[in-house]
Short mmCIF file of C-alpha atoms and ligand atoms in Angstrom, two decimals:
data_model
loop_
_atom_site.label_atom_id
_atom_site.label_comp_id
_atom_site.label_asym_id
_atom_site.label_seq_id
_atom_site.Cartn_x
_atom_site.Cartn_y
_atom_site.Cartn_z
CA MET A 1 -0.13 0.41 0.23
CA ASN A 2 2.91 2.64 1.16
CA ILE A 3 4.37 1.80 -3.23
CA ALA A 4 0.95 2.75 -4.19
CA PHE A 5 0.98 5.69 -2.05
CA ARG A 6 4.50 6.65 -2.95
CA PHE A 7 3.40 6.34 -6.27
CA PHE A 8 0.60 8.14 -6.47
CA SER A 9 0.91 10.64 -4.28
CA LYS A 10 2.91 12.63 -1.62
CA THR A 11 0.25 12.62 0.30
CA GLY A 12 -2.41 10.47 1.75
CA GLU A 13 -6.04 13.28 1.09
CA SER A 14 -4.64 12.96 -2.53
CA VAL A 15 -4.85 9.41 -2.67
CA PHE A 16 -7.61 8.79 -1.43
CA ALA A 17 -8.82 10.67 -4.04
CA ILE A 18 -7.66 8.83 -6.59
CA LEU A 19 -8.13 5.35 -5.02
CA SER A 20 -12.14 5.55 -3.59
CA PRO A 21 -13.63 5.90 -7.12
CA LEU A 22 -11.55 2.75 -7.82
CA LEU A 23 -13.08 1.01 -5.41
CA LEU A 24 -16.47 1.68 -6.04
CA MET A 25 -16.31 1.12 -9.56
CA LEU A 26 -14.17 -2.17 -8.09
CA ALA A 27 -17.33 -3.25 -5.70
CA SER A 28 -20.68 -2.24 -8.61
CA CYS A 29 -18.21 -4.53 -10.68
CA GLY A 30 -18.97 -6.63 -8.53
CA ILE A 31 -15.00 -7.97 -7.94
CA ASN A 32 -15.39 -10.03 -4.02
CA LYS A 33 -18.78 -10.19 -4.55
CA GLU A 34 -20.16 -13.50 -3.67
CA PRO A 35 -21.61 -15.35 -6.16
CA VAL A 36 -25.78 -15.06 -5.48
CA SER A 37 -26.73 -18.79 -3.43
CA PHE A 38 -29.86 -20.84 -3.59
CA THR A 39 -31.74 -22.53 -0.73
CA PRO A 40 -34.82 -24.12 -2.05
CA GLY A 41 -37.72 -25.01 0.05
CA GLU A 42 -36.41 -22.92 3.00
CA ILE A 43 -37.57 -19.15 4.38
CA TRP A 44 -37.09 -16.52 2.18
CA ASN A 45 -37.22 -13.52 4.11
CA ASP A 46 -37.11 -9.91 1.59
CA ASN A 47 -35.43 -6.15 2.86
CA LYS A 48 -38.16 -6.74 6.13
CA GLY A 49 -36.79 -9.43 7.57
CA VAL A 50 -40.49 -11.42 6.06
CA HIS A 51 -41.26 -14.29 4.44
CA ILE A 52 -41.78 -13.15 0.62
CA ASN A 53 -45.15 -13.45 -0.08
CA ALA A 54 -45.22 -14.20 -3.90
CA HIS A 55 -47.46 -17.63 -4.32
CA GLY A 56 -48.24 -19.15 -8.17
CA GLY A 57 -45.96 -16.61 -9.26
CA GLY A 58 -43.42 -15.01 -11.48
CA ILE A 59 -40.94 -13.25 -12.11
CA LEU A 60 -40.49 -10.18 -15.25
CA TYR A 61 -36.92 -8.97 -15.68
CA HIS A 62 -36.99 -4.39 -16.61
CA ASN A 63 -35.06 -2.35 -17.76
CA GLY A 64 -32.29 -3.48 -14.72
CA ASN A 65 -34.17 -5.10 -11.73
CA TYR A 66 -36.90 -8.53 -12.18
CA PHE A 67 -39.86 -8.37 -10.10
CA TRP A 68 -41.17 -11.84 -8.89
CA TYR A 69 -45.05 -10.50 -8.73
CA GLY A 70 -48.22 -13.47 -7.09
CA GLN A 71 -49.66 -14.33 -4.63
CA HIS A 72 -50.81 -13.02 -0.84
CA MET A 73 -51.55 -15.54 1.11
CA ILE A 74 -52.56 -14.72 4.79
CA GLU A 75 -52.49 -17.63 7.51
CA GLY A 76 -55.42 -19.84 7.79
CA ASP A 77 -56.80 -21.87 4.94
CA GLU A 78 -58.75 -18.94 4.41
CA GLY A 79 -55.67 -17.23 2.93
CA ASN A 80 -56.21 -19.97 -0.55
CA LYS A 81 -58.87 -16.89 -2.16
CA ALA A 82 -57.83 -13.53 -2.47
CA MET A 83 -58.58 -11.46 0.40
CA VAL A 84 -54.83 -8.58 -1.10
CA GLY A 85 -53.82 -8.97 -3.76
CA VAL A 86 -51.27 -9.52 -6.30
CA HIS A 87 -47.57 -8.35 -3.89
CA VAL A 88 -44.44 -6.87 -6.03
CA TYR A 89 -40.61 -7.99 -5.05
CA SER A 90 -37.74 -6.06 -6.98
CA SER A 91 -34.57 -7.34 -7.28
CA ALA A 92 -31.63 -6.62 -9.11
CA ASN A 93 -29.14 -10.35 -8.35
CA LEU A 94 -32.02 -11.63 -7.43
CA SER A 95 -30.94 -13.17 -3.95
CA ASN A 96 -32.26 -10.18 -2.04
CA TRP A 97 -35.47 -8.61 -2.28
CA GLU A 98 -36.93 -5.65 -1.67
CA ASP A 99 -41.19 -5.30 -0.78
CA ARG A 100 -42.66 -2.97 -2.82
CA GLY A 101 -45.96 -3.34 -1.68
CA ILE A 102 -49.07 -4.76 -2.84
CA ALA A 103 -49.49 -4.46 -7.68
CA LEU A 104 -52.84 -5.06 -7.76
CA LYS A 105 -55.39 -5.06 -4.79
CA VAL A 106 -58.86 -6.89 -4.39
CA ASP A 107 -61.86 -4.69 -4.24
CA GLU A 108 -62.66 -4.45 -0.38
CA GLU A 109 -66.10 -2.04 -1.34
CA ASN A 110 -67.91 -3.92 -4.19
CA ASP A 111 -68.92 -7.34 -3.22
CA ASP A 112 -70.08 -7.55 -7.00
CA SER A 113 -67.24 -6.97 -8.89
CA ASP A 114 -65.48 -9.55 -10.38
CA ILE A 115 -61.96 -9.47 -8.12
CA ALA A 116 -64.39 -8.33 -5.51
CA LYS A 117 -62.42 -9.78 -1.39
CA GLY A 118 -62.52 -13.29 -1.10
CA CYS A 119 -62.74 -14.10 -4.98
CA ILE A 120 -59.73 -17.24 -6.27
CA LEU A 121 -57.01 -14.40 -8.46
CA GLU A 122 -54.20 -16.86 -8.82
CA ARG A 123 -50.65 -17.21 -11.04
CA PRO A 124 -50.26 -13.78 -11.18
CA LYS A 125 -47.77 -13.03 -14.49
CA VAL A 126 -47.44 -10.03 -16.01
CA ILE A 127 -45.68 -8.77 -19.38
CA TYR A 128 -44.12 -5.91 -20.69
CA ASN A 129 -45.33 -3.96 -23.94
CA GLU A 130 -42.75 -2.49 -25.40
CA LYS A 131 -45.27 -1.04 -28.29
CA THR A 132 -47.55 0.41 -25.87
CA GLY A 133 -45.05 1.07 -22.83
CA LYS A 134 -47.69 -1.00 -20.54
CA PHE A 135 -47.22 -3.66 -17.86
CA VAL A 136 -49.58 -5.64 -18.11
CA MET A 137 -50.94 -8.55 -15.80
CA TRP A 138 -52.89 -12.00 -16.66
CA PHE A 139 -53.88 -14.08 -13.99
CA HIS A 140 -56.46 -17.28 -13.71
CA LEU A 141 -60.30 -15.89 -11.57
CA GLU A 142 -62.26 -17.55 -10.41
CA LEU A 143 -65.37 -15.23 -8.95
CA LYS A 144 -66.32 -14.82 -5.52
CA GLY A 145 -68.66 -17.75 -4.62
CA GLN A 146 -68.35 -19.35 -7.09
CA GLY A 147 -65.69 -22.63 -5.89
CA TYR A 148 -63.57 -23.05 -9.57
CA TYR A 149 -66.53 -22.85 -11.26
CA ALA A 150 -66.78 -19.29 -13.36
CA ALA A 151 -62.35 -20.54 -15.70
CA ARG A 152 -62.00 -17.14 -16.24
CA SER A 153 -58.55 -14.60 -17.08
CA GLY A 154 -58.45 -11.60 -15.47
CA VAL A 155 -56.67 -8.48 -17.55
CA ALA A 156 -55.18 -5.27 -15.36
CA ILE A 157 -52.84 -2.90 -15.81
CA SER A 158 -50.14 -0.58 -14.63
CA ASP A 159 -47.95 2.24 -16.17
CA SER A 160 -45.42 0.79 -13.79
CA PRO A 161 -43.63 -2.61 -12.65
CA GLU A 162 -44.61 -1.92 -9.43
CA GLY A 163 -47.97 -1.04 -9.96
CA PRO A 164 -50.96 0.61 -9.12
CA PHE A 165 -52.51 -2.43 -11.70
CA GLN A 166 -56.42 -1.13 -12.60
CA PHE A 167 -58.36 -3.46 -13.20
CA ILE A 168 -60.34 -3.85 -16.92
CA ARG A 169 -61.85 -7.47 -16.91
CA SER A 170 -62.08 -10.88 -16.57
CA PHE A 171 -63.49 -13.29 -18.82
CA ARG A 172 -63.08 -17.30 -20.98
CA PRO A 173 -61.00 -16.50 -23.74
CA ASN A 174 -61.82 -16.71 -27.66
CA ALA A 175 -65.49 -16.97 -27.36
CA GLY A 176 -66.64 -17.58 -31.54
CA PHE A 177 -63.22 -18.89 -32.07
CA TRP A 178 -62.49 -22.06 -32.68
CA PRO A 179 -58.31 -23.64 -32.28
CA VAL A 180 -56.44 -24.06 -35.56
CA ASN A 181 -56.73 -28.11 -34.80
CA ALA A 182 -60.04 -28.41 -34.26
CA GLY A 183 -61.61 -32.02 -35.49
CA GLU A 184 -64.45 -32.13 -36.87
CA TYR A 185 -66.42 -34.06 -34.27
CA HIS A 186 -66.10 -30.79 -32.39
CA LYS A 187 -67.60 -28.14 -34.98
CA LYS A 188 -70.96 -30.84 -34.34
CA GLN A 189 -73.88 -30.20 -32.54
CA VAL A 190 -72.99 -30.90 -28.38
CA ALA A 191 -75.54 -33.28 -27.00
CA ASP A 192 -77.93 -30.61 -24.20
CA SER A 193 -76.36 -32.85 -20.83
CA ILE A 194 -72.41 -32.48 -21.07
CA LYS A 195 -73.14 -30.41 -18.34
CA ALA A 196 -70.67 -27.08 -17.71
CA SER A 197 -69.31 -28.69 -14.16
CA TYR A 198 -66.60 -28.74 -12.06
CA CYS A 199 -66.26 -31.92 -9.38
CA GLY A 200 -62.69 -30.86 -8.56
CA GLY A 201 -61.28 -31.11 -11.95
CA LYS A 202 -59.69 -35.20 -12.73
CA GLY A 203 -61.40 -37.73 -11.67
CA CYS A 204 -65.54 -36.39 -11.77
CA LEU A 205 -65.15 -36.67 -16.10
CA PRO A 206 -65.44 -39.90 -18.01
CA ALA A 207 -61.13 -41.41 -18.76
CA HIS A 208 -60.97 -39.71 -22.57
CA PRO A 209 -63.73 -35.69 -21.73
CA ASP A 210 -62.41 -35.29 -25.50
CA THR A 211 -64.77 -37.07 -27.04
CA LEU A 212 -67.56 -35.42 -25.27
CA ASN A 213 -66.53 -32.47 -26.49
CA LEU A 214 -66.32 -29.72 -23.92
CA LEU A 215 -64.67 -27.82 -26.82
CA GLY A 216 -67.83 -27.61 -29.22
CA ARG A 217 -69.15 -27.42 -25.55
CA ASP A 218 -67.57 -24.03 -24.65
CA PHE A 219 -67.35 -22.54 -27.82
CA ALA A 220 -70.52 -20.01 -27.87
CA LYS A 221 -69.10 -17.83 -24.61
CA GLY A 222 -65.75 -18.43 -24.72
CA GLN A 223 -63.49 -21.02 -23.63
CA MET A 224 -62.39 -22.24 -20.28
CA ALA A 225 -59.41 -20.96 -18.98
CA ARG A 226 -57.70 -22.03 -15.20
CA ASP A 227 -53.51 -22.33 -13.53
CA MET A 228 -52.30 -20.23 -16.46
CA ASN A 229 -48.62 -18.62 -17.42
CA LEU A 230 -47.27 -16.08 -20.20
CA PHE A 231 -44.47 -16.10 -22.96
CA VAL A 232 -42.60 -12.63 -24.90
CA ASP A 233 -41.08 -14.27 -27.92
CA ASP A 234 -38.77 -12.47 -29.88
CA ASP A 235 -41.25 -11.45 -32.13
CA GLY A 236 -42.77 -9.49 -29.66
CA LYS A 237 -45.65 -11.58 -30.17
CA ALA A 238 -47.32 -12.75 -26.49
CA TYR A 239 -49.34 -15.72 -25.47
CA HIS A 240 -51.30 -17.12 -23.45
CA ILE A 241 -51.49 -20.61 -21.66
CA TYR A 242 -53.85 -22.67 -19.45
CA SER A 243 -55.66 -25.90 -18.41
CA SER A 244 -58.57 -26.00 -19.92
CA GLU A 245 -61.50 -28.05 -21.43
CA GLU A 246 -62.04 -28.59 -16.91
CA ASN A 247 -58.32 -28.89 -17.08
CA SER A 248 -58.05 -31.91 -19.49
CA THR A 249 -56.51 -29.88 -22.25
CA THR A 250 -54.17 -27.09 -22.65
CA HIS A 251 -54.40 -24.38 -25.14
CA ILE A 252 -52.07 -21.42 -26.41
CA SER A 253 -53.83 -18.11 -27.61
CA LEU A 254 -51.95 -15.67 -29.53
CA LEU A 255 -52.87 -12.06 -27.16
CA THR A 256 -53.74 -8.89 -29.16
CA ASP A 257 -50.32 -6.93 -29.79
CA ASP A 258 -51.48 -4.38 -26.69
CA TYR A 259 -51.73 -7.45 -25.28
CA LEU A 260 -54.84 -7.15 -23.10
CA SER A 261 -57.11 -9.41 -25.28
CA PHE A 262 -57.17 -12.66 -27.28
CA SER A 263 -56.75 -12.42 -31.34
CA GLY A 264 -58.17 -15.63 -31.82
CA THR A 265 -55.60 -17.78 -32.53
CA TYR A 266 -55.52 -20.70 -30.82
CA ALA A 267 -54.58 -24.09 -30.62
CA ARG A 268 -55.00 -27.55 -28.19
CA PHE A 269 -52.75 -29.59 -26.49
CA PHE A 270 -53.00 -33.02 -24.70
CA ALA A 271 -55.43 -32.68 -24.83
CA ASP A 272 -57.01 -36.42 -21.99
CA ARG A 273 -54.21 -35.05 -20.53
CA TYR A 274 -54.75 -32.74 -17.23
CA MET A 275 -51.45 -30.59 -17.20
CA GLU A 276 -51.80 -27.81 -14.63
CA ALA A 277 -49.80 -25.39 -13.15
CA PRO A 278 -48.49 -24.58 -17.17
CA VAL A 279 -45.02 -23.26 -18.06
CA ILE A 280 -43.65 -22.05 -21.88
CA PHE A 281 -39.50 -21.47 -22.42
CA LYS A 282 -37.16 -20.85 -25.65
CA THR A 283 -34.31 -21.54 -26.38
CA SER A 284 -31.29 -19.70 -27.49
CA GLN A 285 -31.77 -22.46 -30.66
CA GLY A 286 -35.69 -21.18 -30.37
CA VAL A 287 -36.50 -24.57 -29.23
CA TYR A 288 -39.86 -24.02 -27.14
CA PHE A 289 -40.17 -25.84 -23.88
CA PHE A 290 -43.67 -26.86 -21.38
CA MET A 291 -43.68 -27.91 -18.38
CA GLY A 292 -46.97 -28.91 -16.57
CA SER A 293 -48.11 -31.09 -13.11
CA ASP A 294 -50.40 -33.64 -12.59
CA CYS A 295 -53.96 -32.00 -11.88
CA THR A 296 -53.55 -33.47 -8.02
CA GLY A 297 -55.42 -29.81 -6.15
CA TRP A 298 -53.04 -28.59 -4.25
CA ASN A 299 -50.82 -31.61 -3.97
CA PRO A 300 -47.80 -32.44 -5.73
CA ASN A 301 -46.98 -34.55 -8.36
CA ALA A 302 -44.46 -35.87 -11.43
CA ALA A 303 -44.56 -33.10 -13.50
CA ARG A 304 -44.45 -33.43 -17.55
CA SER A 305 -42.35 -31.25 -20.13
CA ALA A 306 -42.81 -31.01 -24.17
CA VAL A 307 -40.71 -29.78 -26.66
CA ALA A 308 -41.82 -28.43 -30.37
CA LYS A 309 -40.67 -26.15 -32.51
CA ASN A 310 -43.83 -23.72 -33.63
CA ILE A 311 -44.88 -21.99 -30.33
CA LEU A 312 -48.40 -23.06 -31.42
CA GLY A 313 -47.53 -26.91 -31.79
CA PRO A 314 -46.83 -29.70 -32.86
CA TRP A 315 -45.95 -30.44 -29.38
CA THR A 316 -43.97 -34.15 -28.44
CA GLU A 317 -44.12 -35.54 -24.92
CA LEU A 318 -40.16 -35.73 -23.16
CA GLY A 319 -42.38 -37.17 -19.62
CA ASN A 320 -40.55 -36.48 -15.93
CA PRO A 321 -37.92 -32.95 -16.70
CA CYS A 322 -36.97 -33.95 -12.72
CA PHE A 323 -34.22 -36.38 -11.78
CA GLY A 324 -33.01 -37.98 -8.30
CA ALA A 325 -35.15 -38.43 -5.30
CA ASP A 326 -38.01 -36.75 -4.97
CA SER A 327 -38.36 -36.40 -8.23
CA LEU A 328 -41.93 -38.59 -8.25
CA THR A 329 -43.87 -35.22 -6.95
CA THR A 330 -40.95 -32.32 -8.39
CA PHE A 331 -39.59 -31.89 -5.45
CA ASN A 332 -43.13 -31.47 -3.27
CA SER A 333 -42.96 -28.14 -5.57
CA GLN A 334 -45.82 -27.60 -8.62
CA SER A 335 -44.82 -25.91 -12.05
CA THR A 336 -45.28 -21.71 -12.12
CA CYS A 337 -41.80 -19.89 -14.48
CA ILE A 338 -39.21 -20.61 -15.39
CA PHE A 339 -37.10 -17.48 -16.28
CA PRO A 340 -33.60 -16.93 -18.27
CA VAL A 341 -30.66 -15.20 -16.49
CA GLN A 342 -30.03 -11.69 -17.38
CA GLY A 343 -27.04 -11.15 -19.70
CA GLU A 344 -26.61 -14.93 -19.48
CA LYS A 345 -26.49 -17.18 -22.95
CA ASP A 346 -29.92 -19.72 -21.79
CA ARG A 347 -29.21 -20.19 -18.75
CA PHE A 348 -32.88 -20.57 -16.84
CA ILE A 349 -34.25 -20.84 -13.65
CA TYR A 350 -37.36 -23.49 -12.65
CA ILE A 351 -40.05 -21.71 -9.67
CA GLY A 352 -41.79 -24.53 -8.15
CA ASP A 353 -44.66 -23.90 -4.11
CA ARG A 354 -44.73 -26.01 -2.13
CA TRP A 355 -47.81 -25.16 -1.00
CA THR A 356 -48.91 -25.50 2.86
CA PRO A 357 -53.11 -24.54 2.06
CA ASP A 358 -53.56 -25.34 5.64
CA ASN A 359 -51.39 -21.96 6.10
CA ALA A 360 -51.22 -20.82 3.17
CA ILE A 361 -49.12 -17.58 3.37
CA ASP A 362 -46.27 -20.63 4.81
CA GLY A 363 -45.89 -21.88 1.37
CA ARG A 364 -41.86 -22.40 0.41
CA TYR A 365 -40.04 -21.46 -3.14
CA ILE A 366 -38.16 -23.77 -4.85
CA TRP A 367 -35.44 -22.41 -6.78
CA LEU A 368 -33.74 -24.95 -8.93
CA PRO A 369 -31.17 -24.98 -12.10
CA VAL A 370 -32.86 -26.11 -15.65
CA GLU A 371 -30.55 -28.18 -17.39
CA LEU A 372 -30.57 -28.07 -21.26
CA LYS A 373 -29.89 -30.66 -22.94
CA GLY A 374 -30.14 -30.70 -26.61
CA GLU A 375 -34.06 -31.64 -27.90
CA ARG A 376 -34.54 -32.37 -23.29
CA PHE A 377 -34.25 -30.50 -20.02
CA GLU A 378 -33.80 -31.32 -17.02
CA ILE A 379 -34.19 -30.46 -13.31
CA ARG A 380 -32.28 -31.75 -10.31
CA TRP A 381 -32.35 -31.29 -6.46
CA HIS A 382 -29.70 -28.97 -4.36
CA ASP A 383 -30.41 -28.04 -0.68
CA LYS A 384 -28.29 -25.05 -2.28
CA TRP A 385 -26.82 -23.71 -5.16
CA LYS A 386 -25.03 -20.54 -6.22
CA LEU A 387 -25.75 -18.91 -9.92
C1 DGJ B 401 -53.91 -27.33 -8.32
C2 DGJ B 401 -53.57 -25.11 -9.31
O1 DGJ B 401 -52.28 -25.47 -9.41
C3 DGJ B 401 -53.60 -24.40 -8.81
O2 DGJ B 401 -52.63 -23.03 -9.01
C4 DGJ B 401 -54.22 -24.39 -7.30
O3 DGJ B 401 -56.12 -24.47 -8.48
C5 DGJ B 401 -55.07 -25.50 -6.81
N1 DGJ B 401 -55.33 -26.69 -7.86
C6 DGJ B 401 -56.42 -25.74 -6.46
O4 DGJ B 401 -56.35 -26.73 -5.76
#
């Protein structure tokens, strides 16, 4: 150090003046920084020392910051309902998250509102529209007091990633439109006996519900949409991916250019496979991957995966992408998001929810690295891992 002092200057003050910006610069370049690490399933505190409350969440990267949106749960089993709204956190490094408050509030005044306090509002996701400069949130919405009968999609908009988001409306997708891959049998008259029903998803319908033609049943009023996700492609087109037809079939719908509605162009996949918790991500090679779960309520199950060269298909199923102990329960979690790490080619992180339905607020987050293997991907458990 003395050598440096003598080399740069005769006085301590001027050396300090020279060195301090240099040290600051080195620090901001990340030199000597601890690598970011994750401990899946552990309590994860925000900047206020409170366990992060963003379940069924998704990540948006915007202007140097990541934003984590998710369902704000409260204590007890009532916490599975939307009593507060959608919580948002921000982070520059994916490890330290700052509480940014409630991005979308439920309506506490008006019990007739689509998003009245006590409704079911699940799996909120936010994307940014380059053309309009707006942040657009979509979520699975069930009207208050109607269980999982409504099967709607909700949309909200904001000028800022932190909100406040203004609720626009909720609706069923693609009323009056057939998917690009509808069969001729779908377009035939539907028997009156096929009633709209929700009895818990899988198990309440015959083994092959597609033969009932639930797609045709819901053609006029719009298709059912429950567990959902969003995906923005390299060309700026955005897609809504959701469990439809009583959860038996997955739909992928192109949104309008403003991302606020359905374009009417959509396709259906994995008929009769009862997939929930859908996720889509894309590699630098232009390969689209799908991950989802089986349909077993809050209980974890073995994940599913699929690959495609075109987002509107065809999709080829690949099986369970998880390997090792607890891979048959997706490491006791259910997928909610797979997002790219900024500035790193083909580096993706899986986020799953470890639900605790009896005390919803205690749900944990399972973040794990995604390993790309050509036209497949794999996920393995790590007690602790570094980015
Ligand atoms: C599984 C879904 O993935 C969750 O989002 C939630 O809807 C539960 N089912 C409710 O049982």
